[in-house]
Amino acid sequence: MKNLCIEYGFTSLNHVGEELCGDNVETCVRGDYTTVVLADGLGSGVKANILATLTSKILCTMVANEADIEECVETIIQTLPVCKERQLAYSTFSVIHVDNNGKGHLFEFDNPEAIWYHNGHTQDFPNRQPLTICGKQVFHTELSLSEGDMVFVMSDGTIHAGIGQILNFGWQRKEIMEHLDHNVDAHMSARAAACLLASACNDLYLDRPGDDTTVAAIRIHRRMEVHIMVGPPVDKEKDQFYVQRFMEGADKRIVCGGTSSQIVARCLGRQLKTSFDFPDREVPPIGFIDGIDLTTEGVITLRRLLSLSEKYVSSKDLTPKTYSKKDGGSLLANIIFEEATHVVFFVGQNVNAAHQGLDIDITMKLKLVEHIAENLRRMGKEVTVNYD
């Protein structure tokens, strides 16, 4: 079993007044390799979006299929439409292509230099080498990342942040690295770290970005499989079998639902305790079972989780991606959004007697799980849903 995984995340700010972002990020996971491409199209608006989208999609497809970088750049030059005003077919790019052990390549063309977070602080890559391809200078870095490492790539909106507003000359690279040193740690997800940097840029722009701004990050971390039991299984005679299967092979275990919690506690021969604290009045309190990492109420907590997941996967949402609140939905989100790499749902399809007379049915529960699972896949998680 592989012990390390690559995760990725990104956040974008649109140029003020523009519906479309002139930057685009494409990702691809193929076998052991993860490919992330950030492209910045010339200018802003529709034209820039087209240039960035074409560039990122072509590069991501070719690099993921192990095409030579010279062939990739040549294809981009021949494919991009030419801007009538400036007579340029121009899009900058940063490409990360890395396997689950942290080995791979970084290619950069005219984007701000990538930042390496290693051993708890940011630094430059010491082995960054220039290549001349089709008359253009592309920088190549051979990657050898360790657990807890992150790589940040960004469009030039980051270093332009604050120009003519808060700062005279924008946000310098050294200041960006200092900000990351003070606010990022090795346990933070790539999505949370990228959002943190983009949010700081937005603050410097006073919420009115003068340039499209995108930050993308990858992080290498240890594999974590989380099992989530939702609802009682159909065959009550097999409760012990279902609980045993739920318990096996997981790094963390979560039970959602009062009836499910009672079944797990009974089959494990342990006591179920309920908290009387209400950190959030809209979310029922959590419970406690020895050997279970988190025990929550069912449908209402899952609704909160779905709402949080919608914000988490939005590349334009700047709210923090880690949650300090102690309600069941926030605790559940921290585990499966920030920590988990693999999520396995065990969904019981039995009609819950506790829901009779309420506006809750089995279809609602299944739909909630399906939507949450889809958002988790958009986060880059490997998700399995078992129906019992």
Short mmCIF file of C-alpha atoms in Angstrom, two decimals:
data_model
loop_
_atom_site.label_atom_id
_atom_site.label_comp_id
_atom_site.label_asym_id
_atom_site.label_seq_id
_atom_site.Cartn_x
_atom_site.Cartn_y
_atom_site.Cartn_z
CA MET A 1 0.00 0.00 0.00
CA LYS A 2 1.33 3.42 -0.93
CA ASN A 3 1.98 5.63 2.09
CA LEU A 4 2.30 9.03 0.39
CA CYS A 5 -0.11 10.99 -1.80
CA ILE A 6 -0.18 14.23 -3.78
CA GLU A 7 -3.02 16.68 -3.21
CA TYR A 8 -3.67 19.95 -5.01
CA GLY A 9 -5.80 23.06 -4.65
CA PHE A 10 -6.16 26.50 -6.21
CA THR A 11 -7.99 29.81 -5.85
CA SER A 12 -8.60 32.57 -8.41
CA LEU A 13 -9.53 36.26 -8.25
CA ASN A 14 -11.11 37.85 -11.32
CA HIS A 15 -9.95 41.25 -12.55
CA VAL A 16 -12.48 43.75 -11.19
CA GLY A 17 -15.42 44.11 -13.58
CA GLU A 18 -14.71 40.85 -15.45
CA GLU A 19 -17.04 37.84 -15.47
CA LEU A 20 -14.31 35.46 -16.61
CA CYS A 21 -10.86 34.94 -15.15
CA GLY A 22 -7.89 35.39 -17.47
CA ASP A 23 -6.08 32.59 -15.60
CA ASN A 24 -6.98 28.91 -15.73
CA VAL A 25 -5.88 25.81 -13.84
CA GLU A 26 -6.17 22.27 -15.18
CA THR A 27 -5.41 19.12 -13.21
CA CYS A 28 -5.04 15.47 -14.11
CA VAL A 29 -4.33 12.38 -12.02
CA ARG A 30 -3.10 9.43 -14.05
CA GLY A 31 -1.67 6.41 -12.30
CA ASP A 32 0.88 7.56 -9.74
CA TYR A 33 1.30 10.97 -11.36
CA THR A 34 -0.50 14.24 -10.67
CA THR A 35 -0.27 17.07 -13.22
CA VAL A 36 -1.22 20.67 -12.38
CA VAL A 37 -1.04 23.45 -14.97
CA LEU A 38 -1.61 27.15 -14.24
CA ALA A 39 -1.85 29.37 -17.34
CA ASP A 40 -2.20 33.16 -17.49
CA GLY A 41 -3.63 34.54 -20.73
CA LEU A 42 -2.63 37.88 -22.22
CA GLY A 43 -4.73 40.71 -20.81
CA SER A 44 -8.02 39.98 -19.07
CA GLY A 45 -11.59 38.98 -19.83
CA VAL A 46 -12.78 36.66 -22.59
CA LYS A 47 -9.63 36.72 -24.75
CA ALA A 48 -7.36 36.00 -21.81
CA ASN A 49 -9.66 33.24 -20.62
CA ILE A 50 -9.57 31.55 -24.04
CA LEU A 51 -5.77 31.74 -24.20
CA ALA A 52 -5.33 30.44 -20.66
CA THR A 53 -7.89 27.66 -21.10
CA LEU A 54 -6.34 26.42 -24.36
CA THR A 55 -2.84 26.55 -22.90
CA SER A 56 -3.68 24.75 -19.67
CA LYS A 57 -5.79 22.03 -21.29
CA ILE A 58 -3.22 21.28 -24.02
CA LEU A 59 -0.28 21.25 -21.62
CA CYS A 60 -2.07 19.18 -18.99
CA THR A 61 -3.09 16.55 -21.54
CA MET A 62 0.34 16.33 -23.17
CA VAL A 63 2.42 16.40 -19.98
CA ALA A 64 0.16 13.83 -18.28
CA ASN A 65 0.85 11.57 -21.28
CA GLU A 66 4.61 12.07 -20.84
CA ALA A 67 5.09 14.25 -23.93
CA ASP A 68 8.45 16.02 -24.21
CA ILE A 69 8.35 19.64 -22.99
CA GLU A 70 9.77 20.91 -26.32
CA GLU A 71 6.90 19.27 -28.17
CA CYS A 72 4.44 20.77 -25.66
CA VAL A 73 5.73 24.33 -26.09
CA GLU A 74 5.83 24.01 -29.87
CA THR A 75 2.22 22.81 -29.87
CA ILE A 76 1.16 25.77 -27.74
CA ILE A 77 2.87 28.27 -30.08
CA GLN A 78 1.23 26.73 -33.14
CA THR A 79 -2.21 26.47 -31.55
CA LEU A 80 -2.91 29.73 -29.74
CA PRO A 81 -4.90 32.37 -31.66
CA VAL A 82 -3.09 35.64 -32.31
CA CYS A 83 -4.33 38.80 -30.57
CA LYS A 84 -5.28 41.33 -33.33
CA GLU A 85 -4.37 44.33 -31.17
CA ARG A 86 -0.90 43.23 -30.03
CA GLN A 87 -0.14 40.58 -32.67
CA LEU A 88 0.74 38.14 -29.88
CA ALA A 89 -0.42 34.64 -29.10
CA TYR A 90 0.68 34.80 -25.54
CA SER A 91 0.03 32.80 -22.40
CA THR A 92 2.41 32.19 -19.54
CA PHE A 93 2.35 28.88 -17.69
CA SER A 94 3.61 26.82 -14.77
CA VAL A 95 3.48 23.03 -14.96
CA ILE A 96 3.91 20.58 -12.07
CA HIS A 97 4.17 16.88 -12.94
CA VAL A 98 4.95 14.72 -9.92
CA ASP A 99 4.38 11.18 -8.66
CA ASN A 100 3.14 10.05 -5.25
CA ASN A 101 6.72 9.80 -3.96
CA GLY A 102 7.40 13.46 -4.74
CA LYS A 103 9.54 12.81 -7.83
CA GLY A 104 8.83 14.79 -10.96
CA HIS A 105 9.30 18.04 -12.87
CA LEU A 106 8.37 21.71 -12.72
CA PHE A 107 8.32 23.83 -15.91
CA GLU A 108 7.82 27.60 -15.82
CA PHE A 109 7.40 30.17 -18.57
CA ASP A 110 7.11 33.86 -17.58
CA ASN A 111 4.99 33.25 -14.45
CA PRO A 112 6.39 34.36 -11.07
CA GLU A 113 8.98 31.88 -9.83
CA ALA A 114 7.51 28.93 -7.92
CA ILE A 115 7.93 28.82 -4.14
CA TRP A 116 9.01 25.66 -2.32
CA TYR A 117 7.77 25.09 1.23
CA HIS A 118 10.22 22.63 2.81
CA ASN A 119 11.10 21.77 6.42
CA GLY A 120 8.73 24.39 7.78
CA HIS A 121 9.78 27.40 5.70
CA THR A 122 9.76 28.72 2.14
CA GLN A 123 12.75 28.77 -0.17
CA ASP A 124 13.81 28.83 -3.82
CA PHE A 125 14.49 25.66 -5.73
CA PRO A 126 18.31 25.35 -5.90
CA ASN A 127 18.32 23.38 -9.15
CA ARG A 128 16.20 25.64 -11.40
CA GLN A 129 17.69 25.53 -14.90
CA PRO A 130 16.89 27.62 -18.05
CA LEU A 131 15.99 25.90 -21.30
CA THR A 132 15.62 27.58 -24.71
CA ILE A 133 12.64 26.09 -26.55
CA CYS A 134 11.38 27.56 -29.84
CA GLY A 135 13.18 30.80 -29.01
CA LYS A 136 11.55 31.09 -25.59
CA GLN A 137 13.17 30.64 -22.19
CA VAL A 138 11.50 27.96 -20.10
CA PHE A 139 12.80 27.06 -16.64
CA HIS A 140 13.00 23.44 -15.57
CA THR A 141 13.29 22.11 -12.03
CA GLU A 142 13.67 18.45 -11.18
CA LEU A 143 11.47 17.81 -8.15
CA SER A 144 12.31 15.58 -5.21
CA LEU A 145 9.76 16.42 -2.53
CA SER A 146 9.42 15.11 1.02
CA GLU A 147 6.39 14.53 3.22
CA GLY A 148 4.95 17.89 4.28
CA ASP A 149 6.44 19.77 1.31
CA MET A 150 4.34 22.16 -0.77
CA VAL A 151 4.96 23.85 -4.10
CA PHE A 152 3.20 27.14 -4.88
CA VAL A 153 2.78 28.43 -8.44
CA MET A 154 0.99 31.68 -9.24
CA SER A 155 0.06 34.20 -11.88
CA ASP A 156 1.57 37.68 -11.82
CA GLY A 157 -1.52 39.10 -10.12
CA THR A 158 0.10 38.03 -6.86
CA ILE A 159 3.17 40.25 -7.27
CA HIS A 160 1.02 43.10 -8.62
CA ALA A 161 -1.24 43.06 -5.56
CA GLY A 162 -1.52 46.47 -3.93
CA ILE A 163 0.21 48.49 -6.67
CA GLY A 164 -1.01 52.09 -6.52
CA GLN A 165 -3.20 51.29 -3.53
CA ILE A 166 -1.60 49.97 -0.35
CA LEU A 167 1.85 49.35 -1.87
CA ASN A 168 3.92 51.39 -4.29
CA PHE A 169 5.54 48.49 -6.13
CA GLY A 170 3.25 45.59 -5.42
CA TRP A 171 3.87 42.60 -3.23
CA GLN A 172 7.47 41.50 -3.61
CA ARG A 173 8.41 37.84 -3.78
CA LYS A 174 10.31 38.05 -0.48
CA GLU A 175 7.22 39.44 1.26
CA ILE A 176 5.04 36.68 -0.19
CA MET A 177 7.44 34.07 1.17
CA GLU A 178 7.46 35.75 4.59
CA HIS A 179 3.66 35.72 4.63
CA LEU A 180 3.62 32.00 3.85
CA ASP A 181 6.25 31.32 6.53
CA HIS A 182 4.10 33.02 9.14
CA ASN A 183 0.78 31.46 8.16
CA VAL A 184 1.31 28.04 6.55
CA ASP A 185 2.19 24.79 8.26
CA ALA A 186 2.87 21.30 6.94
CA HIS A 187 -0.53 20.01 8.16
CA MET A 188 -2.50 22.54 6.10
CA SER A 189 -4.08 21.25 2.90
CA ALA A 190 -2.94 22.57 -0.48
CA ARG A 191 -6.39 24.10 -1.02
CA ALA A 192 -6.31 25.92 2.33
CA ALA A 193 -2.76 27.21 1.72
CA ALA A 194 -3.56 28.46 -1.79
CA CYS A 195 -6.70 30.19 -0.52
CA LEU A 196 -4.74 31.83 2.30
CA LEU A 197 -2.30 33.44 -0.15
CA ALA A 198 -5.01 34.48 -2.63
CA SER A 199 -7.06 36.00 0.19
CA ALA A 200 -4.06 38.11 1.26
CA CYS A 201 -3.71 39.35 -2.34
CA ASN A 202 -7.40 40.27 -2.36
CA ASP A 203 -6.90 42.29 0.83
CA LEU A 204 -4.03 44.19 -0.78
CA TYR A 205 -6.26 44.89 -3.77
CA LEU A 206 -8.91 46.22 -1.33
CA ASP A 207 -11.36 43.65 -2.77
CA ARG A 208 -10.97 45.15 -6.26
CA PRO A 209 -8.28 43.09 -8.04
CA GLY A 210 -6.44 45.08 -10.69
CA ASP A 211 -5.26 41.86 -12.33
CA ASP A 212 -6.42 38.27 -12.57
CA THR A 213 -4.79 36.48 -9.66
CA THR A 214 -4.46 32.72 -9.22
CA VAL A 215 -2.54 30.63 -6.72
CA ALA A 216 -2.20 26.84 -7.11
CA ALA A 217 -0.43 24.51 -4.72
CA ILE A 218 0.44 20.86 -4.38
CA ARG A 219 1.29 19.09 -1.12
CA ILE A 220 2.79 15.69 -0.45
CA HIS A 221 1.47 14.00 2.65
CA ARG A 222 0.74 10.66 4.22
CA ARG A 223 -2.16 8.56 2.98
CA MET A 224 -5.17 8.68 5.30
CA GLU A 225 -8.25 6.53 4.78
CA VAL A 226 -11.41 7.68 6.56
CA HIS A 227 -14.48 5.45 6.92
CA ILE A 228 -17.90 7.06 7.41
CA MET A 229 -20.98 5.08 8.45
CA VAL A 230 -24.28 6.75 7.59
CA GLY A 231 -27.59 5.14 8.57
CA PRO A 232 -28.62 1.61 9.59
CA PRO A 233 -28.14 -1.26 7.09
CA VAL A 234 -31.13 -3.06 5.62
CA ASP A 235 -30.39 -6.49 7.15
CA LYS A 236 -30.45 -6.05 10.92
CA GLU A 237 -29.14 -9.59 11.36
CA LYS A 238 -25.84 -8.54 9.79
CA ASP A 239 -25.17 -5.48 11.97
CA GLN A 240 -22.07 -7.11 13.43
CA PHE A 241 -20.71 -7.92 9.97
CA TYR A 242 -21.29 -4.36 8.70
CA VAL A 243 -19.70 -2.77 11.77
CA GLN A 244 -16.66 -5.05 11.53
CA ARG A 245 -16.21 -4.14 7.87
CA PHE A 246 -16.58 -0.45 8.74
CA MET A 247 -13.89 -0.72 11.44
CA GLU A 248 -11.30 -2.56 9.33
CA GLY A 249 -8.51 -0.80 7.43
CA ALA A 250 -9.35 2.78 8.40
CA ASP A 251 -7.05 5.42 9.83
CA LYS A 252 -10.05 7.33 11.17
CA ARG A 253 -13.68 6.29 11.70
CA ILE A 254 -16.76 8.51 11.74
CA VAL A 255 -20.36 7.59 12.53
CA CYS A 256 -23.19 9.88 11.37
CA GLY A 257 -26.64 9.34 12.83
CA GLY A 258 -28.17 8.42 16.17
CA THR A 259 -29.35 4.94 15.14
CA SER A 260 -26.02 4.20 13.44
CA SER A 261 -24.19 5.27 16.61
CA GLN A 262 -26.31 2.93 18.73
CA ILE A 263 -25.61 0.02 16.37
CA VAL A 264 -21.85 0.67 16.42
CA ALA A 265 -21.74 1.05 20.21
CA ARG A 266 -23.75 -2.14 20.72
CA CYS A 267 -21.67 -4.22 18.29
CA LEU A 268 -18.42 -2.96 19.82
CA GLY A 269 -19.70 -3.46 23.36
CA ARG A 270 -18.99 0.16 24.23
CA GLN A 271 -20.97 3.02 25.72
CA LEU A 272 -22.44 5.82 23.65
CA LYS A 273 -22.23 9.20 25.36
CA THR A 274 -23.82 12.40 24.12
CA SER A 275 -22.46 15.91 24.55
CA PHE A 276 -24.75 18.64 25.85
CA ASP A 277 -22.68 21.43 24.29
CA PHE A 278 -24.17 23.36 21.35
CA PRO A 279 -21.29 25.20 19.60
CA ASP A 280 -23.76 25.91 16.79
CA ARG A 281 -27.48 26.03 17.58
CA GLU A 282 -28.34 24.82 14.06
CA VAL A 283 -26.28 21.62 14.32
CA PRO A 284 -27.11 18.87 16.86
CA PRO A 285 -24.42 18.01 19.44
CA ILE A 286 -21.83 15.30 18.86
CA GLY A 287 -21.45 12.00 20.72
CA PHE A 288 -18.58 9.83 21.90
CA ILE A 289 -17.78 6.13 21.40
CA ASP A 290 -14.41 4.67 22.38
CA GLY A 291 -12.53 3.72 19.20
CA ILE A 292 -14.58 6.08 17.00
CA ASP A 293 -12.90 9.36 16.05
CA LEU A 294 -16.11 11.34 15.58
CA THR A 295 -19.77 10.61 16.27
CA THR A 296 -22.40 13.03 14.93
CA GLU A 297 -26.10 13.35 14.23
CA GLY A 298 -27.13 12.35 10.71
CA VAL A 299 -29.06 14.33 8.12
CA ILE A 300 -28.81 17.85 9.60
CA THR A 301 -25.04 17.49 10.08
CA LEU A 302 -24.64 16.12 6.55
CA ARG A 303 -26.55 19.12 5.20
CA ARG A 304 -24.08 21.41 6.95
CA LEU A 305 -21.20 19.32 5.57
CA LEU A 306 -22.58 19.64 2.03
CA SER A 307 -22.84 23.43 2.42
CA LEU A 308 -19.23 23.62 3.63
CA SER A 309 -18.07 21.37 0.78
CA GLU A 310 -19.69 23.64 -1.84
CA LYS A 311 -17.65 26.57 -0.53
CA TYR A 312 -14.51 24.47 -0.23
CA VAL A 313 -14.49 23.37 -3.88
CA SER A 314 -15.30 26.83 -5.24
CA SER A 315 -12.11 28.30 -6.69
CA LYS A 316 -13.46 31.80 -6.02
CA ASP A 317 -14.46 31.37 -2.37
CA LEU A 318 -11.98 33.08 -0.04
CA THR A 319 -13.34 31.96 3.33
CA PRO A 320 -10.80 29.99 5.43
CA LYS A 321 -10.69 26.29 4.59
CA THR A 322 -9.95 25.16 8.14
CA TYR A 323 -12.69 25.36 10.73
CA SER A 324 -12.22 26.43 14.35
CA LYS A 325 -15.82 25.75 15.41
CA LYS A 326 -16.51 22.56 17.35
CA ASP A 327 -19.93 21.62 15.94
CA GLY A 328 -20.30 18.23 14.26
CA GLY A 329 -20.33 19.63 10.72
CA SER A 330 -17.11 21.62 11.18
CA LEU A 331 -15.30 18.77 12.92
CA LEU A 332 -16.38 16.38 10.17
CA ALA A 333 -15.28 18.83 7.46
CA ASN A 334 -11.83 19.27 8.99
CA ILE A 335 -11.24 15.54 8.95
CA ILE A 336 -12.44 14.70 5.44
CA PHE A 337 -11.50 17.96 3.67
CA GLU A 338 -8.15 18.68 5.31
CA GLU A 339 -6.82 15.29 6.44
CA ALA A 340 -8.36 12.49 4.38
CA THR A 341 -6.93 11.28 1.09
CA HIS A 342 -9.33 8.33 0.72
CA VAL A 343 -12.93 8.37 1.95
CA VAL A 344 -15.15 5.28 2.14
CA PHE A 345 -18.87 5.69 2.88
CA PHE A 346 -20.91 2.84 4.35
CA VAL A 347 -24.48 3.92 3.66
CA GLY A 348 -27.31 1.98 5.27
CA GLN A 349 -30.51 1.98 3.23
CA ASN A 350 -32.90 0.85 5.94
CA VAL A 351 -35.82 3.16 6.73
CA ASN A 352 -34.93 4.83 10.03
CA ALA A 353 -37.80 4.57 12.51
CA ALA A 354 -36.55 7.73 14.22
CA HIS A 355 -37.38 9.71 11.04
CA GLN A 356 -41.03 8.69 10.80
CA GLY A 357 -43.25 11.76 10.84
CA LEU A 358 -40.34 14.02 9.85
CA ASP A 359 -39.50 15.55 6.48
CA ILE A 360 -36.60 13.11 6.11
CA ASP A 361 -36.50 9.99 3.93
CA ILE A 362 -33.94 7.54 2.65
CA THR A 363 -33.78 9.29 -0.75
CA MET A 364 -32.75 12.56 0.90
CA LYS A 365 -29.93 10.85 2.78
CA LEU A 366 -28.66 9.10 -0.35
CA LYS A 367 -28.72 12.36 -2.34
CA LEU A 368 -26.74 14.13 0.40
CA VAL A 369 -24.07 11.43 0.34
CA GLU A 370 -23.90 11.47 -3.47
CA HIS A 371 -23.42 15.25 -3.60
CA ILE A 372 -20.83 15.21 -0.82
CA ALA A 373 -18.96 12.36 -2.52
CA GLU A 374 -18.89 14.27 -5.81
CA ASN A 375 -17.47 17.37 -4.11
CA LEU A 376 -14.84 15.25 -2.38
CA ARG A 377 -13.79 13.89 -5.78
CA ARG A 378 -13.51 17.48 -7.02
CA MET A 379 -11.12 18.05 -4.10
CA GLY A 380 -8.96 15.21 -5.44
CA LYS A 381 -10.01 12.58 -2.90
CA GLU A 382 -10.51 8.94 -3.80
CA VAL A 383 -14.08 8.16 -2.78
CA THR A 384 -15.91 4.84 -2.50
CA VAL A 385 -19.61 4.53 -1.58
CA ASN A 386 -20.89 1.20 -0.28
CA TYR A 387 -24.67 0.72 0.01
CA ASP A 388 -25.78 -1.74 2.68
#
